[in-house]
Tab-separated table of C-alpha atoms in Angstrom:
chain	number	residue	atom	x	y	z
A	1	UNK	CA	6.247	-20.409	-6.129
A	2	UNK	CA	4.425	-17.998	-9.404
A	3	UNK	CA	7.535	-17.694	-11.955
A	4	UNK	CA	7.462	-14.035	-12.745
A	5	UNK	CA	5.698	-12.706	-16.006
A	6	UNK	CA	6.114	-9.857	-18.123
A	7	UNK	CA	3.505	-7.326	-18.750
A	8	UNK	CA	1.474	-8.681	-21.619
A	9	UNK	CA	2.446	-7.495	-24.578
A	10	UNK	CA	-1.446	-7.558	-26.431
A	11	UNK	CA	-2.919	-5.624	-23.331
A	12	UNK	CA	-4.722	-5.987	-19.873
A	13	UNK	CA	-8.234	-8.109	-20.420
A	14	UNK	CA	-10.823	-7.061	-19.155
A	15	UNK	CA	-9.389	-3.113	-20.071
A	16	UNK	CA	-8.782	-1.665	-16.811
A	17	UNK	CA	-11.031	0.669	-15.300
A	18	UNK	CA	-9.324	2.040	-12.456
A	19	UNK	CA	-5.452	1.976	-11.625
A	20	UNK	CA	-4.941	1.396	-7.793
A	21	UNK	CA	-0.996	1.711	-7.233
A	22	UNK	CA	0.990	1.782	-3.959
A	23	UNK	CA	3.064	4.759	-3.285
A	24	UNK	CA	6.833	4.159	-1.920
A	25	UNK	CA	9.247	2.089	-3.974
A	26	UNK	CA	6.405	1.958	-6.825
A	27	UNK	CA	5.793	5.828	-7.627
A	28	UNK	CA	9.365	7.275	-6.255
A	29	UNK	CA	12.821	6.756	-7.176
A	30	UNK	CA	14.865	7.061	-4.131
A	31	UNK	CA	11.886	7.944	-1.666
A	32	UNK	CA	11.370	11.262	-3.985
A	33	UNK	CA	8.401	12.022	-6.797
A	34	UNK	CA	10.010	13.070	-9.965
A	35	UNK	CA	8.727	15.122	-12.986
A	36	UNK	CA	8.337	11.819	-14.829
A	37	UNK	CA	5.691	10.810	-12.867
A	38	UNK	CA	3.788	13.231	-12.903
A	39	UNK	CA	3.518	13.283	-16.409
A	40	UNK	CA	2.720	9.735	-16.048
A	41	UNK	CA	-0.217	10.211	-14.351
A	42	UNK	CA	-1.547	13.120	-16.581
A	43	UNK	CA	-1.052	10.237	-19.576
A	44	UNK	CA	-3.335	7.988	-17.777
A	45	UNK	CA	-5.582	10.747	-17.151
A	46	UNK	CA	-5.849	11.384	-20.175
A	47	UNK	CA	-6.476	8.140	-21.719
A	48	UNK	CA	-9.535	8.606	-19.196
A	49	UNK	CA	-8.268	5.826	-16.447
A	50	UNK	CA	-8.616	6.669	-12.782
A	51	UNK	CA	-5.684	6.744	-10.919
A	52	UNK	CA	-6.399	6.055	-6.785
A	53	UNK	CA	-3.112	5.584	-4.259
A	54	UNK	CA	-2.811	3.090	-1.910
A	55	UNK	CA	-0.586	3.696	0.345
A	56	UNK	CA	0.596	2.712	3.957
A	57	UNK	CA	1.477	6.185	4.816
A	58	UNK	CA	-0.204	8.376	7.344
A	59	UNK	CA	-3.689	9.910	7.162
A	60	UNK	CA	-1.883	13.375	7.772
A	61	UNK	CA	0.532	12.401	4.858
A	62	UNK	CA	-2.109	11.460	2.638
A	63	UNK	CA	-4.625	13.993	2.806
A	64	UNK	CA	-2.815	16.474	0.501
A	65	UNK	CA	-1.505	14.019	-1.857
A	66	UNK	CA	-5.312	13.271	-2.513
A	67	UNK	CA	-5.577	17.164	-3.287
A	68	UNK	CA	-2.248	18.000	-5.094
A	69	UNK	CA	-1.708	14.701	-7.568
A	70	UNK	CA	-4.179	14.082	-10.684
A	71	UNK	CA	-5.679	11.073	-8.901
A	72	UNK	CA	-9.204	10.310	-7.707
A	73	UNK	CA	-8.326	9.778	-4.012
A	74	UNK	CA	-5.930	8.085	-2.344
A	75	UNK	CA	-6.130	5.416	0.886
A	76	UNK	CA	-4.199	5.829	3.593
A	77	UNK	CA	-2.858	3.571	6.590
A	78	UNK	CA	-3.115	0.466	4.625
A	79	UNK	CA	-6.968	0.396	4.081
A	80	UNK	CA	-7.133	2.324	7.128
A	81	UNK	CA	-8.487	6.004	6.196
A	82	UNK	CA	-9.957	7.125	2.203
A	83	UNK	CA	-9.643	10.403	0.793
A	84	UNK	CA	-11.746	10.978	-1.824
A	85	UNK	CA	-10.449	13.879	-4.283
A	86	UNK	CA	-13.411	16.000	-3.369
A	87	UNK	CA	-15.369	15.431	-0.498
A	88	UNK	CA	-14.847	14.482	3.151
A	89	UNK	CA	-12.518	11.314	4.078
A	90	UNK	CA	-14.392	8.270	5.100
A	91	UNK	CA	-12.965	5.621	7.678
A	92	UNK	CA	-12.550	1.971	5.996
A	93	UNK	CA	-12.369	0.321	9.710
A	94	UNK	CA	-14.394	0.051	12.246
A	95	UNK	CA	-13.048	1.752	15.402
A	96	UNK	CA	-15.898	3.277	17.841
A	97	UNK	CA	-12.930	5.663	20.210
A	98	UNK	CA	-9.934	6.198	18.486
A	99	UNK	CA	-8.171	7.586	21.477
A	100	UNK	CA	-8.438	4.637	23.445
A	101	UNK	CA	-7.276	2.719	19.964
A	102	UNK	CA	-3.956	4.283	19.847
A	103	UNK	CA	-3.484	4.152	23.165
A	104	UNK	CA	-4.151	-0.170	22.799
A	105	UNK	CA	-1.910	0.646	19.353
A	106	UNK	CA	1.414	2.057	22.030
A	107	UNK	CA	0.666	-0.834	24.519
A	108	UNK	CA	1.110	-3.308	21.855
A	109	UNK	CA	4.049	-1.493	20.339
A	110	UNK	CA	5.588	-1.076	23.802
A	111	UNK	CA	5.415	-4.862	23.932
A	112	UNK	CA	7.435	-5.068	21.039
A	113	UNK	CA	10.389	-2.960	22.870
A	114	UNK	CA	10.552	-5.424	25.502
A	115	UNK	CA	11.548	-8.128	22.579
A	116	UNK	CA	13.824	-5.452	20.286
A	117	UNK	CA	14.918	-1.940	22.540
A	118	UNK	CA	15.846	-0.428	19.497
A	119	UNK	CA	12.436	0.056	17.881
A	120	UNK	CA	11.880	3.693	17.442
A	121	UNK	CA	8.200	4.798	15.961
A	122	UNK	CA	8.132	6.284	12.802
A	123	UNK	CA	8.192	10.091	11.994
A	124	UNK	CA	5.035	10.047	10.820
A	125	UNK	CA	3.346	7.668	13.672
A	126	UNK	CA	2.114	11.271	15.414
A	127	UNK	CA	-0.366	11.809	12.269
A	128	UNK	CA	-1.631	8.454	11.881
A	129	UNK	CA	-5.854	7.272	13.447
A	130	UNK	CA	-5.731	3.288	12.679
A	131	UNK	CA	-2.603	1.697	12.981
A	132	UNK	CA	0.515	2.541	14.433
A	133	UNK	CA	4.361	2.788	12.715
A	134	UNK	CA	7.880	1.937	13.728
A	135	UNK	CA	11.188	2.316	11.707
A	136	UNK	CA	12.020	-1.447	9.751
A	137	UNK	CA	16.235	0.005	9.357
A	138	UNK	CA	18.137	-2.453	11.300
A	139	UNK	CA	15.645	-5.330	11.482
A	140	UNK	CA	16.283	-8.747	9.936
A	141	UNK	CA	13.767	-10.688	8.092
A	142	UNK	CA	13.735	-13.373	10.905
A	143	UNK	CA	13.219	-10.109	13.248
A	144	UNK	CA	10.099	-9.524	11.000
A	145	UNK	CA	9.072	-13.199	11.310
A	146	UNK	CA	9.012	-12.637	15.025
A	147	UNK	CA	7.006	-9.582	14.895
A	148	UNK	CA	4.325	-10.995	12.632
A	149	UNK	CA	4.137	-14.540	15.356
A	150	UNK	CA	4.370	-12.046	18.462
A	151	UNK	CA	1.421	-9.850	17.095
A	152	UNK	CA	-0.852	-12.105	16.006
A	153	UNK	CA	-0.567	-13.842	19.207
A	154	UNK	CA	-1.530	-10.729	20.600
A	155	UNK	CA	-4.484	-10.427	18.498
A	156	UNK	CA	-3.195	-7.355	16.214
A	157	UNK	CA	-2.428	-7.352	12.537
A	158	UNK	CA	0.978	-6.856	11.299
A	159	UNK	CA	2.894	-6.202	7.874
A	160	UNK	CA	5.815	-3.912	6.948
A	161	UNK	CA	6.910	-2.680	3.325
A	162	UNK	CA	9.894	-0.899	1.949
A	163	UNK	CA	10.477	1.634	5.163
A	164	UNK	CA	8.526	0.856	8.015
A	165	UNK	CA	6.514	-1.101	9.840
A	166	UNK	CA	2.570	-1.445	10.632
A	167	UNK	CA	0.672	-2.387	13.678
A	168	UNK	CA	-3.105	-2.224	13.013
A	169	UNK	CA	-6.489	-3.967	13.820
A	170	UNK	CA	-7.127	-7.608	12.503
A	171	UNK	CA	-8.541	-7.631	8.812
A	172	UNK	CA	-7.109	-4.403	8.039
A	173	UNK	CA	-5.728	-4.476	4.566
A	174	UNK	CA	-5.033	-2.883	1.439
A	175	UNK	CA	-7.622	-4.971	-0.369
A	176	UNK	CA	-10.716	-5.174	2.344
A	177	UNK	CA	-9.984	-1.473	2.365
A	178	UNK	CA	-9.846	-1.183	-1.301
A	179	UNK	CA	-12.998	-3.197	-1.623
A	180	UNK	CA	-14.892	-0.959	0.401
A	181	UNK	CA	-13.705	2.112	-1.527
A	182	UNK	CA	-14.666	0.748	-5.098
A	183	UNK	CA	-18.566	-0.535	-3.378
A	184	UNK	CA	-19.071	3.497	-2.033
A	185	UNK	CA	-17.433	5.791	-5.073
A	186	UNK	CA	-17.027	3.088	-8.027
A	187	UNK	CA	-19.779	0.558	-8.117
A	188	UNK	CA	-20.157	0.263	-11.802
A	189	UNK	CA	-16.600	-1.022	-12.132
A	190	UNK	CA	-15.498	-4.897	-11.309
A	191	UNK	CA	-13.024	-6.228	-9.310
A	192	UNK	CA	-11.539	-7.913	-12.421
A	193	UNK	CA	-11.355	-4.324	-14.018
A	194	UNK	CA	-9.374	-2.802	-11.282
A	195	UNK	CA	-5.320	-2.937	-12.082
A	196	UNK	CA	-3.242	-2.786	-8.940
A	197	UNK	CA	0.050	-2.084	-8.359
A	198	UNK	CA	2.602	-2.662	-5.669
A	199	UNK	CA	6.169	-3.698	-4.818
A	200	UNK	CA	6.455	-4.918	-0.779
A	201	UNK	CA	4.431	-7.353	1.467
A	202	UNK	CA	1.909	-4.778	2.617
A	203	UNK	CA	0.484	-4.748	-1.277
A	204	UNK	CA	0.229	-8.641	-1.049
A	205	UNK	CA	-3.634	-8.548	-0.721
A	206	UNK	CA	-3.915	-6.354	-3.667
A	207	UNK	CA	-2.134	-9.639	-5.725
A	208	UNK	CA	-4.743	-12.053	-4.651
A	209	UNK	CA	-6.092	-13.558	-7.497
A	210	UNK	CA	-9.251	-13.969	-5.997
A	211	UNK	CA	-10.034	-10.359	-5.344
A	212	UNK	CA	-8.013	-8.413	-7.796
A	213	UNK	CA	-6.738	-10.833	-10.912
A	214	UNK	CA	-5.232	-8.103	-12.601
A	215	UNK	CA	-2.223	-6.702	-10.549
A	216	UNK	CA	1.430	-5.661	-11.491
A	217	UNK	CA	4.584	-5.558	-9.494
A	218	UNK	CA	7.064	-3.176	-9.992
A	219	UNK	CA	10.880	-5.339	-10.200
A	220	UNK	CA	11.798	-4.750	-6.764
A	221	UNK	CA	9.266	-6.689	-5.758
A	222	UNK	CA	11.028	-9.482	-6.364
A	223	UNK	CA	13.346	-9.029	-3.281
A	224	UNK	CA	10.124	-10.126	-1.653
A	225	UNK	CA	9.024	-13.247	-3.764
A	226	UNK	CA	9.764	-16.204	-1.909
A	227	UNK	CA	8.163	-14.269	1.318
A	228	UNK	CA	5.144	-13.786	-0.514
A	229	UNK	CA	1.935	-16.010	-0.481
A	230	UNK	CA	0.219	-13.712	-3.582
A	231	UNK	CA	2.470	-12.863	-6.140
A	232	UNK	CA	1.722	-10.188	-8.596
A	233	UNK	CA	0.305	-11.460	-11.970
A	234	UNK	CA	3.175	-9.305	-14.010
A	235	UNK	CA	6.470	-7.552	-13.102
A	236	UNK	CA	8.006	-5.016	-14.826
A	237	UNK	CA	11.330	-5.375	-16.145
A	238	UNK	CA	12.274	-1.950	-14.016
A	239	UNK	CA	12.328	-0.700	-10.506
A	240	UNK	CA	10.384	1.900	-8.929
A	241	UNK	CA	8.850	4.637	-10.643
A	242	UNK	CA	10.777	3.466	-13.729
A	243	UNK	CA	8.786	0.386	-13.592
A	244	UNK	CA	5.561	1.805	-13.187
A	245	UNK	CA	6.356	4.589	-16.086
A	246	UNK	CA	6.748	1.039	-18.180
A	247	UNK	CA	3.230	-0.127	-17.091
A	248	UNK	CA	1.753	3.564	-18.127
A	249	UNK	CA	3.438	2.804	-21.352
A	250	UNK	CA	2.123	-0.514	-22.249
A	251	UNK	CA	-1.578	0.977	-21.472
A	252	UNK	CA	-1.081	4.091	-23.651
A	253	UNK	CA	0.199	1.683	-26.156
A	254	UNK	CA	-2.817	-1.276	-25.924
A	255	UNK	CA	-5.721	1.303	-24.060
């Protein structure tokens, strides 16, 4: 098991060139954006470092946030759906009919009832196109276990972060989605110049080594850190946005 690190204190190295940060329990206090962060992310704009969400929400969800907040663009559905600041969104998986995907998404998900009745979709499941969403309240983490066994043996992908849970096709990810975005809109930048940021399992790709060395974990990730197989590099010493405000100012401080 990683022991938990600090931010460094002389800097990120390479200098990041793009900030990729998950969205619930990393940018909101209490499920809410506050005025703080938003003058967060006009510091880093300044400084002149993109700022691109990465978030498991819903495509319907995301789309505005990609208009309204000074960021670049912002992924949806877990590396499911991109929305580029300006421009039209592009799909990061391959799916040739999405109705007859959602409808495989509900059959799997129905599956899942027969195991735990209780299951209710998410509130936002209606505007989601690549993976499908359930409510995590009430479930234990040996429920979760379960879930993860039980889907794979039914040949779909599964992961769940601070408030729900995610169905979705095999090799669907935060990273491979990620990946994709940076080869289409930012070539010149590296993978070892990217910063990401997260706080739950479903940001776990983003804090492989191998694909993104640079990544940060706001403190409540640690809840998470024994379940973990990729543990962020550095953790803040705060939760939530509070956290993150403390990674925006170490890079105004070292950028």
């Amino acid at each position: 098991m990683g022991e938990v690190q600090p931010l460094p204190s002389h800097g990120f190295s390479p200098r990041p060139q793009l900030l990729a940060t998950d969205m619930d329990g990393t940018l909101t206090r209490q499920g809410k954006f506050t005025p703080a962060l938003l003058q967060g992310l006009e510091q880093l704009q300044g400084l002149g470092l993109p700022v691109m969400i990465v978030t498991g929400r819903s495509a319907g969800w995301v789309n505005g946030l990609a208009h309204y907040l000074p960021v670049v663009g912002a992924m949806a559905e877990n590396g499911g759906i991109y929305f580029p600041h300006n421009g039209p969104p592009e799909p990061l998986v391959e799916i040739p009919n999405l109705v007859a995907h959602r409808q495989l998404l509900q059959k799997a998900f129905t599956q899942l009832q027969w195991r735990w009745p209780k299951l209710r979709e998410s509130d936002d499941n209606r505007f989601r196109l690549t993976d499908w969403t359930f409510d995590i309240e009430g479930l234990t983490q040996a429920d979760l276990d379960e879930m993860a066994e039980l889907c794979q043996s039914l040949a779909w992908g599964f992961t769940y972060s601070t408030v729900q849970c995610h169905l979705f096709t095999l090799g669907q990810s935060k990273a491979a989605g990620l990946q994709r975005v940076l080869e289409r809109y930012f070539a010149p930048i590296a993978a070892a110049e990217v910063l990401t940021v997260g706080d739950s399992p479903n940001d776990e790709s983003m804090f492989n080594p191998a694909l993104f060395p640079q990544s940060v974990g706001v403190a409540n990730v640690v809840e998470y850190w024994p379940r973990l197989t990729y543990h962020p590099a550095y953790v803040t010493q705060a939760t939530e946005v509070a956290g993150f405000l403390e990674l925006v100012e170490a890079l105004v401080q070292n950028f």
